[in-house]
Coordinates of C-alpha atoms in Angstrom, one line a residue:
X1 CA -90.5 114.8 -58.7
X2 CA -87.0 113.8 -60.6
X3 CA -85.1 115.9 -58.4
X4 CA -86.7 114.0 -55.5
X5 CA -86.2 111.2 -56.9
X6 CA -82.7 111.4 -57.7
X7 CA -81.7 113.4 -53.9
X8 CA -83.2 109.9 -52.7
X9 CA -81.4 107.3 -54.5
X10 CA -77.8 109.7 -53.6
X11 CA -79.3 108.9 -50.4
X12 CA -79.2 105.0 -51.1
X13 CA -75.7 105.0 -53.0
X14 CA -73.8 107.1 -50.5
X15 CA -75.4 104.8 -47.7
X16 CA -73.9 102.3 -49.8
X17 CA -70.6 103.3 -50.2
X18 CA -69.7 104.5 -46.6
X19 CA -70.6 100.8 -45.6
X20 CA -68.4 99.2 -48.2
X21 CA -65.3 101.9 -47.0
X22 CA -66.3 101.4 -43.4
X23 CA -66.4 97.2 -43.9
X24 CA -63.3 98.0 -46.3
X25 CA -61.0 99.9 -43.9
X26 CA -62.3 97.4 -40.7
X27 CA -60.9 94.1 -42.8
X28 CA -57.7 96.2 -43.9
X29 CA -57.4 97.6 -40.7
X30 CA -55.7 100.7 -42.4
X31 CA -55.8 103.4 -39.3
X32 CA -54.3 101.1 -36.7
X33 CA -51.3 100.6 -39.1
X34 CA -51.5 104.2 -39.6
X35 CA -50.9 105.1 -36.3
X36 CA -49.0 102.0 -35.4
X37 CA -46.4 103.6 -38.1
X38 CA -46.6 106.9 -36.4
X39 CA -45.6 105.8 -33.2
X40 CA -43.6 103.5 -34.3
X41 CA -41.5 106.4 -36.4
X42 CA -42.1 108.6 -33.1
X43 CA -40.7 106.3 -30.2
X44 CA -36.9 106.8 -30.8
X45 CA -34.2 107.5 -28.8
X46 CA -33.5 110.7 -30.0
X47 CA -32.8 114.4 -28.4
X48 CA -36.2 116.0 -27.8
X49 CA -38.3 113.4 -28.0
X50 CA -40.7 112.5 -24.9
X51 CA -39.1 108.6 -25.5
X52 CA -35.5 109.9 -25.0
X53 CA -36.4 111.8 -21.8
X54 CA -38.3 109.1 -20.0
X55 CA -35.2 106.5 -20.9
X56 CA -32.8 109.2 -19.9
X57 CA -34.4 110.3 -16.6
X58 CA -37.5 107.6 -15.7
X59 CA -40.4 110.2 -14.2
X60 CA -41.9 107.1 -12.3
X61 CA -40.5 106.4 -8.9
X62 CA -38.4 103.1 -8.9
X63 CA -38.9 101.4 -5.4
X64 CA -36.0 98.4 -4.2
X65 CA -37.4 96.2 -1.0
X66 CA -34.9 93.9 0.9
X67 CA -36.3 90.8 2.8
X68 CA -33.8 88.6 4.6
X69 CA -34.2 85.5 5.8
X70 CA -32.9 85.2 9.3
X71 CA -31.3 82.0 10.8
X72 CA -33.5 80.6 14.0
X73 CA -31.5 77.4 14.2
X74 CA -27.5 77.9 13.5
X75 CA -26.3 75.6 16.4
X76 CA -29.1 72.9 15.2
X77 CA -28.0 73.8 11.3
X78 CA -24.6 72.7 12.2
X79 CA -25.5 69.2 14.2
X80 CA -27.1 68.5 10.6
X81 CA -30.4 69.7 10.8
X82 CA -32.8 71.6 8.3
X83 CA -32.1 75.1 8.6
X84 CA -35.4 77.4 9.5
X85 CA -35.3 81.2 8.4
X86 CA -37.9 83.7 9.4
X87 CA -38.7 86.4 6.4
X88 CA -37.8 89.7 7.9
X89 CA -38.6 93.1 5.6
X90 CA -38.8 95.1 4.1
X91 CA -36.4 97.9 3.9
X92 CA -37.1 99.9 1.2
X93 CA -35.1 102.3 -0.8
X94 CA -35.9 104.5 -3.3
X95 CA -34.1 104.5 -6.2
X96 CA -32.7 106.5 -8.7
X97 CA -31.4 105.4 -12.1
X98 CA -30.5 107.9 -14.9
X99 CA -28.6 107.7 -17.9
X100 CA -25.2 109.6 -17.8
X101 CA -22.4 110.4 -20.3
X102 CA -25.3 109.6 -22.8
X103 CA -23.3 110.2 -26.5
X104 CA -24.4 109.3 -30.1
X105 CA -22.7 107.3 -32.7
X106 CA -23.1 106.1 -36.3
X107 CA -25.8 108.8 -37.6
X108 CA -27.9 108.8 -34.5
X109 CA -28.7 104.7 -34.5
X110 CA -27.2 104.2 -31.6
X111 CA -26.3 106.0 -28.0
X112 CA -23.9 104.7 -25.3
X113 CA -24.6 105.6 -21.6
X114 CA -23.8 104.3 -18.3
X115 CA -26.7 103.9 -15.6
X116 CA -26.1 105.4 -12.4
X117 CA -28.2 103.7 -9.4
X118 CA -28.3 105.4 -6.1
X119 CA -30.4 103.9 -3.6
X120 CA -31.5 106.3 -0.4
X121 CA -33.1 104.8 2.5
X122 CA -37.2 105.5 3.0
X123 CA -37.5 104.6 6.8
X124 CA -41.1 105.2 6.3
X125 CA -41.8 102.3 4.1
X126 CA -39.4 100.3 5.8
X127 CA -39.6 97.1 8.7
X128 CA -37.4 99.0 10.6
X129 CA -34.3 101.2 10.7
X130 CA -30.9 99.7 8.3
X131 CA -29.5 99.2 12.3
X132 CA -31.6 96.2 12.2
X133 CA -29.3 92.8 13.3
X134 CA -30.1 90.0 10.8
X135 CA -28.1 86.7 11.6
X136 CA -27.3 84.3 8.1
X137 CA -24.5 83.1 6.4
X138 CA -20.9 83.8 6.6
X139 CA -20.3 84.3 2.8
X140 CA -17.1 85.6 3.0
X141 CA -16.0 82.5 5.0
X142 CA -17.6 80.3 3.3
X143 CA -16.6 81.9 0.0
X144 CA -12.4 81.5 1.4
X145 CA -13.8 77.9 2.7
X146 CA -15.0 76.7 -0.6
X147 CA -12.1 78.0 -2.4
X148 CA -9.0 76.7 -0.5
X149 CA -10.7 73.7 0.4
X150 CA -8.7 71.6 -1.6
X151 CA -5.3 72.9 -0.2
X152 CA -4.6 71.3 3.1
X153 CA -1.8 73.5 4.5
X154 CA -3.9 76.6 3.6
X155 CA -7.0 75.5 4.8
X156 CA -5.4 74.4 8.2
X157 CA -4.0 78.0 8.8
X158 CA -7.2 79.8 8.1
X159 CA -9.6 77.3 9.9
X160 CA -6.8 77.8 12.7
X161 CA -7.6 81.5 12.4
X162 CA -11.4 81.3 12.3
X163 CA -11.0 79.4 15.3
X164 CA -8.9 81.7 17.2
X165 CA -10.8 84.5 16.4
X166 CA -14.6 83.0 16.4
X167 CA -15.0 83.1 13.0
X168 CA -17.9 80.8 12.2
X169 CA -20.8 79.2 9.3
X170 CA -23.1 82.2 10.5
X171 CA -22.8 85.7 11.3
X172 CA -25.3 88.6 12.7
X173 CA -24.8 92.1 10.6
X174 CA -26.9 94.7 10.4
X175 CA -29.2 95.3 7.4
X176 CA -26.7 98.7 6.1
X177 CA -23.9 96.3 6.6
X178 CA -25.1 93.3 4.5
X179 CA -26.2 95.3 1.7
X180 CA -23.1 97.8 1.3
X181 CA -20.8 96.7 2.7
X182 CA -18.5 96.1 6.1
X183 CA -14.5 95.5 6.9
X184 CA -14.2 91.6 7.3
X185 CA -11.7 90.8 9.6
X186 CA -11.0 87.1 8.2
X187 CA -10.9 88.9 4.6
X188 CA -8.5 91.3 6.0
X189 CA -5.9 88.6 7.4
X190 CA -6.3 86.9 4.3
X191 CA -4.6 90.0 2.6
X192 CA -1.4 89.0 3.7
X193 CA -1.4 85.4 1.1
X194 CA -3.5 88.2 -1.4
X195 CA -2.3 92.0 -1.3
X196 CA -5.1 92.9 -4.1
X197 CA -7.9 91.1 -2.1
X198 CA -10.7 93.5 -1.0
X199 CA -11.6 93.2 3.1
X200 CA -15.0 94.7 2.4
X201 CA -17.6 92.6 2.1
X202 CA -21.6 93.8 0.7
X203 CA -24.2 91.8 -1.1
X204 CA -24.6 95.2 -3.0
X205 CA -21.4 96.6 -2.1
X206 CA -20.0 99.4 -4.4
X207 CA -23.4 99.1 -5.8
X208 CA -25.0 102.2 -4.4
X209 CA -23.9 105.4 -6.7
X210 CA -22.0 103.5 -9.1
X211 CA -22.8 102.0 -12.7
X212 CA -22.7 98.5 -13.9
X213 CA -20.8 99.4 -16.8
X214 CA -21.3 101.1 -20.3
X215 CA -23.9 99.8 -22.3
X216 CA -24.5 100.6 -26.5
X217 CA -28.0 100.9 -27.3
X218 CA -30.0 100.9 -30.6
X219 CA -31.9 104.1 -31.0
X220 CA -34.7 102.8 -33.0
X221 CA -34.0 105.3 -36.0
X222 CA -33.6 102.2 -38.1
X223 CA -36.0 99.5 -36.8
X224 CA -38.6 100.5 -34.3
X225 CA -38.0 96.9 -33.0
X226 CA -34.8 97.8 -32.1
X227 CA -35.2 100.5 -29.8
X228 CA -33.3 100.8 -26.5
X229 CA -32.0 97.0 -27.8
X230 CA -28.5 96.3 -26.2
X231 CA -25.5 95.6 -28.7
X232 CA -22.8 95.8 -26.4
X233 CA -22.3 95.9 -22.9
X234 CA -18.4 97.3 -21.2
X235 CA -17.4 96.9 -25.1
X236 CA -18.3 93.1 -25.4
X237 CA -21.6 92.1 -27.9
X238 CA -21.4 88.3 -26.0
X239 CA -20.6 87.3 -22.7
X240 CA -17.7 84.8 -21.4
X241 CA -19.3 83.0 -17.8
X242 CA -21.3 80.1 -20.1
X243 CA -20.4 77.3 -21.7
X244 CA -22.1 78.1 -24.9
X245 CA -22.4 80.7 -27.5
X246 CA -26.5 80.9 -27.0
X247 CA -26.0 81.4 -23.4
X248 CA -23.5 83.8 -23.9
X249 CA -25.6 85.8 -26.5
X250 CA -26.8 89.2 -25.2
X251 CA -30.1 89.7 -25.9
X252 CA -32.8 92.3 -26.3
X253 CA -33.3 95.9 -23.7
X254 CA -31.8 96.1 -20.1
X255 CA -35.3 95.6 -19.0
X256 CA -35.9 99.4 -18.5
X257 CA -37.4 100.1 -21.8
X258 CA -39.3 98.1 -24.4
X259 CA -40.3 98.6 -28.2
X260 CA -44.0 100.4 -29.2
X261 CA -46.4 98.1 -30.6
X262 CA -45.8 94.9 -28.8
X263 CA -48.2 91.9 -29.5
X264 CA -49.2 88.9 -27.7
X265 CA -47.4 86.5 -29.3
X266 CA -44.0 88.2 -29.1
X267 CA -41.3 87.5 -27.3
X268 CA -39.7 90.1 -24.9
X269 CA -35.9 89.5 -24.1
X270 CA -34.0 91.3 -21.8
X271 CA -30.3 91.8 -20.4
X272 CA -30.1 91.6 -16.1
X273 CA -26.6 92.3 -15.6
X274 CA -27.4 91.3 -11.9
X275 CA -28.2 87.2 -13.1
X276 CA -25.5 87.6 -15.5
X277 CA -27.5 86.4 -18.6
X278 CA -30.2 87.3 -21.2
X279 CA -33.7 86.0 -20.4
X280 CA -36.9 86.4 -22.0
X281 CA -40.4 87.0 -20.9
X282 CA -44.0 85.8 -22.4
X283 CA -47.7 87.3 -22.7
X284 CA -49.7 86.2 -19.6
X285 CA -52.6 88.0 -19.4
X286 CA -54.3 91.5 -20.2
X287 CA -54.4 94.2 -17.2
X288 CA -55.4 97.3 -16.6
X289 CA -53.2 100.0 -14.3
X290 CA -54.5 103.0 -13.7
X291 CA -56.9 103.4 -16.5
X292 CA -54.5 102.4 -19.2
X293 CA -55.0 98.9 -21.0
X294 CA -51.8 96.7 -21.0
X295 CA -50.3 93.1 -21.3
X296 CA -48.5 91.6 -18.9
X297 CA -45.0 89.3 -19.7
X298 CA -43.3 87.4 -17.2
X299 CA -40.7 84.6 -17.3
X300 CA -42.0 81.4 -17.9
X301 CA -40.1 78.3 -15.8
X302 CA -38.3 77.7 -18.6
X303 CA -36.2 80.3 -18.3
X304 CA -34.6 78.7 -14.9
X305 CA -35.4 75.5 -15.7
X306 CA -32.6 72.2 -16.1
X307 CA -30.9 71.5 -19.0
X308 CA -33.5 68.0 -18.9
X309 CA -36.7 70.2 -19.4
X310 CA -34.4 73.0 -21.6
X311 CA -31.7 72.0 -23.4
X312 CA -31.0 75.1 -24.0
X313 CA -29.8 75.8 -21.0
X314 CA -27.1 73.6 -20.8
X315 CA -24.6 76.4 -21.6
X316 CA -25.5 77.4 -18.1
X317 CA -24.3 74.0 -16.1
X318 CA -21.0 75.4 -15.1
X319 CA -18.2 74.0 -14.4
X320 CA -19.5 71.6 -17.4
X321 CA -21.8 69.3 -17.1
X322 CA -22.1 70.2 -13.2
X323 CA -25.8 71.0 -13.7
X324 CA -27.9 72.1 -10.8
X325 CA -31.7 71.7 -10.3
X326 CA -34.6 73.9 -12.0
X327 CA -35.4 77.4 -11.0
X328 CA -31.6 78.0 -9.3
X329 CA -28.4 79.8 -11.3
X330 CA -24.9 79.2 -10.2
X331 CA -23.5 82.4 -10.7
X332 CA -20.2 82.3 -9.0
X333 CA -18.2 82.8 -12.0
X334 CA -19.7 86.0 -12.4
X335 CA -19.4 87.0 -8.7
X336 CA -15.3 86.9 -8.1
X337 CA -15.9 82.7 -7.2
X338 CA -18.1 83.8 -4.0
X339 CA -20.6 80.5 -3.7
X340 CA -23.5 82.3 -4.8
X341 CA -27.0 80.6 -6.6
X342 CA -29.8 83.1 -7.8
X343 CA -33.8 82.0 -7.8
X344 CA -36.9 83.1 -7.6
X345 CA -38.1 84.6 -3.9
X346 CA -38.6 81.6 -1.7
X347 CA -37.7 79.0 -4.9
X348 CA -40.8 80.0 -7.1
X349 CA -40.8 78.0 -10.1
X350 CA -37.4 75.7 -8.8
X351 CA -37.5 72.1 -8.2
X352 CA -39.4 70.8 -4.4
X353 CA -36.2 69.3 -2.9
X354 CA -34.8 73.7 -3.0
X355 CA -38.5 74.5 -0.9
X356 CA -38.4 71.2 1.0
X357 CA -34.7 71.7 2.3
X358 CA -35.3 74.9 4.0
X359 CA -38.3 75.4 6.7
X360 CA -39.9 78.7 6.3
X361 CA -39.8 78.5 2.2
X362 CA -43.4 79.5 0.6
X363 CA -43.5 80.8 -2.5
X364 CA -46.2 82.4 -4.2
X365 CA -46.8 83.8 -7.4
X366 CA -48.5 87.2 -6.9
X367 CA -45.5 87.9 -4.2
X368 CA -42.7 86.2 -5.9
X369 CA -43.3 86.0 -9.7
X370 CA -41.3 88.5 -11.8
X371 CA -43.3 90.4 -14.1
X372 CA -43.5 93.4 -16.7
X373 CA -47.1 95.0 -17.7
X374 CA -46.5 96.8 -20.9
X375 CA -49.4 99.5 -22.8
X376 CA -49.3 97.6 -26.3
X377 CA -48.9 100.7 -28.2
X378 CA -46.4 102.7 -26.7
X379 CA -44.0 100.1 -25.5
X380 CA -44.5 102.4 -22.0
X381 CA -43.7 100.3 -18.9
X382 CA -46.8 100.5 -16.7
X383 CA -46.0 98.5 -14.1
X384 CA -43.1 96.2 -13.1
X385 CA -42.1 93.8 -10.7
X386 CA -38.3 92.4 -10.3
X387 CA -37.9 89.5 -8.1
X388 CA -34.8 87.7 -7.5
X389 CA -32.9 86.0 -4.6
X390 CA -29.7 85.6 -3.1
X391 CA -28.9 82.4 -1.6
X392 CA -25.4 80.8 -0.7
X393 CA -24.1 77.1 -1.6
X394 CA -23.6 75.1 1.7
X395 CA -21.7 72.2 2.2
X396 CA -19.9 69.9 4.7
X397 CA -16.0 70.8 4.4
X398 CA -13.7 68.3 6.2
X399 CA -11.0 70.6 6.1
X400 CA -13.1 73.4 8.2
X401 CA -14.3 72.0 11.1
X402 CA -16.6 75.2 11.1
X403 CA -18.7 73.6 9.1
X404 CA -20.0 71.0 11.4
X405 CA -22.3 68.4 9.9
X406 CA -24.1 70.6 7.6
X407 CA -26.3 69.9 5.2
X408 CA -25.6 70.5 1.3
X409 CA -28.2 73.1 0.8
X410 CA -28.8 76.2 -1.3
X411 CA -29.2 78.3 1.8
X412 CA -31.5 81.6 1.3
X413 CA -30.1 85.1 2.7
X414 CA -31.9 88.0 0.9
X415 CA -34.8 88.5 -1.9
X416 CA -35.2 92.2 -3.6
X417 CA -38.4 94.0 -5.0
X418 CA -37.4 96.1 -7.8
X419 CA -40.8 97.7 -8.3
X420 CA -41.8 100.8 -10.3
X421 CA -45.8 101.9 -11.4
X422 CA -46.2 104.9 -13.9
X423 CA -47.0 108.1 -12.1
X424 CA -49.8 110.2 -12.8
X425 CA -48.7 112.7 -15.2
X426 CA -47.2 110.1 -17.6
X427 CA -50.4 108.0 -17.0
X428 CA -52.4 111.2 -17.6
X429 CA -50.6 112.1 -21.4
X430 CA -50.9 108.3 -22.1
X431 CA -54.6 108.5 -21.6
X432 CA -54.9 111.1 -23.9
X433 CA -52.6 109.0 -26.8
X434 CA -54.7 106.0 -26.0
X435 CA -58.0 108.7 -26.5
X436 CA -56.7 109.6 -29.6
X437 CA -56.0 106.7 -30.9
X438 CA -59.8 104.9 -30.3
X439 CA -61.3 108.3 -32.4
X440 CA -58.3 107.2 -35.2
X441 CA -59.3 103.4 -35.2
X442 CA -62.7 103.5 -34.4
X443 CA -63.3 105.7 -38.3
X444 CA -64.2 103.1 -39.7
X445 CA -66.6 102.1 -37.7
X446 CA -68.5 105.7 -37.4
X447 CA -68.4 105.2 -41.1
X448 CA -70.1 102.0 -41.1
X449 CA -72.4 103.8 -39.0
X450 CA -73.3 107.2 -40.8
X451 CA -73.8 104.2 -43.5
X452 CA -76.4 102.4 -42.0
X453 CA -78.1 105.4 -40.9
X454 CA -78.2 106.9 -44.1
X455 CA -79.5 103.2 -45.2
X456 CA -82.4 103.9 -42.9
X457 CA -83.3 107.0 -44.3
X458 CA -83.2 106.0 -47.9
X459 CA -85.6 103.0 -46.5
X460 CA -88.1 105.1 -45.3
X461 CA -87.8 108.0 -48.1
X462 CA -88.8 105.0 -50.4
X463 CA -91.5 103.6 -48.5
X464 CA -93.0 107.0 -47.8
X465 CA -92.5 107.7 -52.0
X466 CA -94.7 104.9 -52.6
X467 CA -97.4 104.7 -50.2
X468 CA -99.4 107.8 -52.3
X469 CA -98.7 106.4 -55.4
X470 CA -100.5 103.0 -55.0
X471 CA -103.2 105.0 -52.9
X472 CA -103.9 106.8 -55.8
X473 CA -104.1 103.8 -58.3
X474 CA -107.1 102.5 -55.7
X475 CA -109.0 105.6 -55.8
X476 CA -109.1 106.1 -59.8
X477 CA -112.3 103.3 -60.6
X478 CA -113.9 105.2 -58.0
X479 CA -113.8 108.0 -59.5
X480 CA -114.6 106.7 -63.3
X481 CA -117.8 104.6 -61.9

């Protein structure tokens, strides 16, 4: 009956410490750090590891979409009226983007690397074939316009020259030649005045099987929040472009790769050498892609926004103090002086009068917004979405009679879709991790469990202890009467 006794009440006290360990481990929330710490010691860029060989070779396919904006009213456009474009796309490349001459310095904490892009052609997935005409902007002329503008015997040679030889405000190309490039015959004559001057002109020219430069990254072997963080980029750690130190500051990943254990509240930064500037993104909202939990980041409009509603991006008023609107970046500094002004697709996010001054402008955010949808964990890029446009300043020049009576207008040419979803494999071993880690942080729990099951048997071992021994404390004055 002791024995009984005692197997019972072990019952009761082992009930009663896998609750307080369960309840214990839940409030300290000792397994997720646990695991956190693995992955955190495990996610570095480092020969061998699965982290290294998805940031040296991306697995997922990487998808770039081209939509142009084509002209429907140049001769209107040039009495003065509001241009209208018609969206025409997209033609899609596939693209590929590996590291190469990947070598380590300072004890493994940090790798340079160059990132080759080569973009092939997928007719398939494409509006039509890259022999497509698209009729926009003359940016080399009105790059030349815009810069001798202010020299009168210059500017009356070469608008003599654009006249002779039909140069004009617009131009009709063909998709291949837009993006990579063509022989510009107004560019080629200006080679006499400028022997080093390149005649080729390409929104993406010399882009296609080429690098941007060399970048430094951090490995992560000291921080985990460091890893795949840029320190320099073609040997510099800040920038030159801006007018100020925090706008030349070059901040956080190239946007390829992102640190494990990312939290709501965090901040996301991230180098675009193609906006020539840092920006950062912010949690949005949780999603789900294929299976996998995530969070998704975007840009908020304060990125892009005035140096009014951000002070902070004064620095990027250039010349200084020669501020533009919200949601448009004057880039030209960066872009050998051509007049070009990066947005959002179709102005998302940028001031009206940018929408209102073009007709065919409607911008949307599930189509236009930038955003990155990251498994909280892993730092593992789900799903991605990189939106920018191209458009070129326009202006009335009196010294180019080309220009007619134009508007001033940031004139749209071409948005891209850099897009990229995990593929199955990768999604399929990141199910298992995520699998893994729910039996790791969900011990506690079970614990909490087996404790209150355990609690339940003790109860009922207890009632059923005592229910003969008051029966027989009835039946005894029975049995002495």
């Amino acid at each position: 009956m002791l024995l009984k006794s005692c197997c019972i009440y072990s019952v009761g006290v082992v009930s009663v410490l896998l609750l307080i360990s369960g309840i214990s481990l839940v409030l300290s929330n000792v397994f997720q750090r646990l695991l956190q710490s693995v992955v955190e010691k495990e996610v570095v860029l480092k020969n061998g590891t699965e982290a290294f060989e998805a940031w040296e070779d991306p697995p997922a396919p990487i998808y770039m979409q081209f939509y142009f904006f084509n002209v429907t009213n140049p001769m209107e456009v040039l009495d003065g009226d509001r241009p209208a474009v018609l969206e025409i796309g997209p033609y899609t490349y596939r693209e590929y983007r590996p590291m190469e001459q990947v070598d380590f310095h300072d004890n493994g904490t940090k790798v340079s690397a160059v990132n080759m892009k080569t973009y092939i052609f997928q007719r398939n997935m494409s509006r039509g074939p890259e022999s497509e005409l698209i009729r926009t902007v003359n940016i080399p002329a009105m790059t030349v316009m815009e810069k001798f503008k202010d020299q009168t015997l210059i500017s009356n040679f070469i608008s003599a020259y654009m006249r002779g030889t039909g140069v004009g405000l617009f131009t009709t190309r063909s998709v291949g030649e837009l993006l990579w490039g063509y022989e510009d015959g107004l560019l080629k004559a200006l080679r006499t005045l400028q022997p080093d001057l390149d005649d080729v002109f390409g929104l993406f020219y010399k882009s296609n099987a080429s690098h941007d430069g060399e970048y430094v990254f951090f490995t992560g072997q000291q921080d985990y929040k460091d890893f795949a963080r840029v320190d320099t980029w073609n040997g510099n750690s800040t920038l030159s472009w801006w007018t100020s130190d925090e706008c030349n500051m070059i901040n956080g990943t190239n946007g390829a790769s992102f640190h494990p254990v990312v939290t709501k509240n965090e901040t996301l930064y991230m180098f675009a050498s193609d906006l020539c500037r840092s920006l950062y993104t912010l949690y949005e909202e949780d999603v789900t892609v294929k299976g996998i939990p995530g969070y998704r980041f975007s840009p908020p409009s304060e990125v892009f926004a005035n140096k009014t509603v951000n002070p902070a991006n004064a620095g990027f008023c250039v010349p200084a103090e020669n501020c533009l609107g919200s949601g448009v970046l004057n880039v030209s500094l960066c872009k050998q002086g051509a007049p070009i002004i990066m947005s959002s697709p179709h102005f998302y996010q940028a001031d009206e009068e940018y929408i209102q001054a073009v007709f065919g402008m409607r911008p949307q955010k599930e189509e236009h917004q930038t955003a990155i949808d990251i498994n909280p964990l892993t730092g593992v890029i789900l799903q991605a979405a990189k939106r920018l446009q191209v458009n070129v300043f326009v202006e009335k020049l009196p010294t180019f009679s080309q220009t007619g009576n134009v508007r001033t207008v940031t004139f749209p040419v071409v948005y891209l879709n850099e897009s990229v979803v995990i593929d199955d494999a990768s999604a399929a071993k990141l199910r298992k991790i995520l699998v893994e880690q729910n039996v790791v942080v969900n011990i506690p729990f079970m614990l909490i469990g087996l404790g209150i099951i355990l609690g339940g048997v003790f109860m009922f071992l207890m009632c059923r202890q005592k229910v003969p021994v008051s029966t027989a404390a009835e039946r005894q004055p029975l049995l002495s009467s």
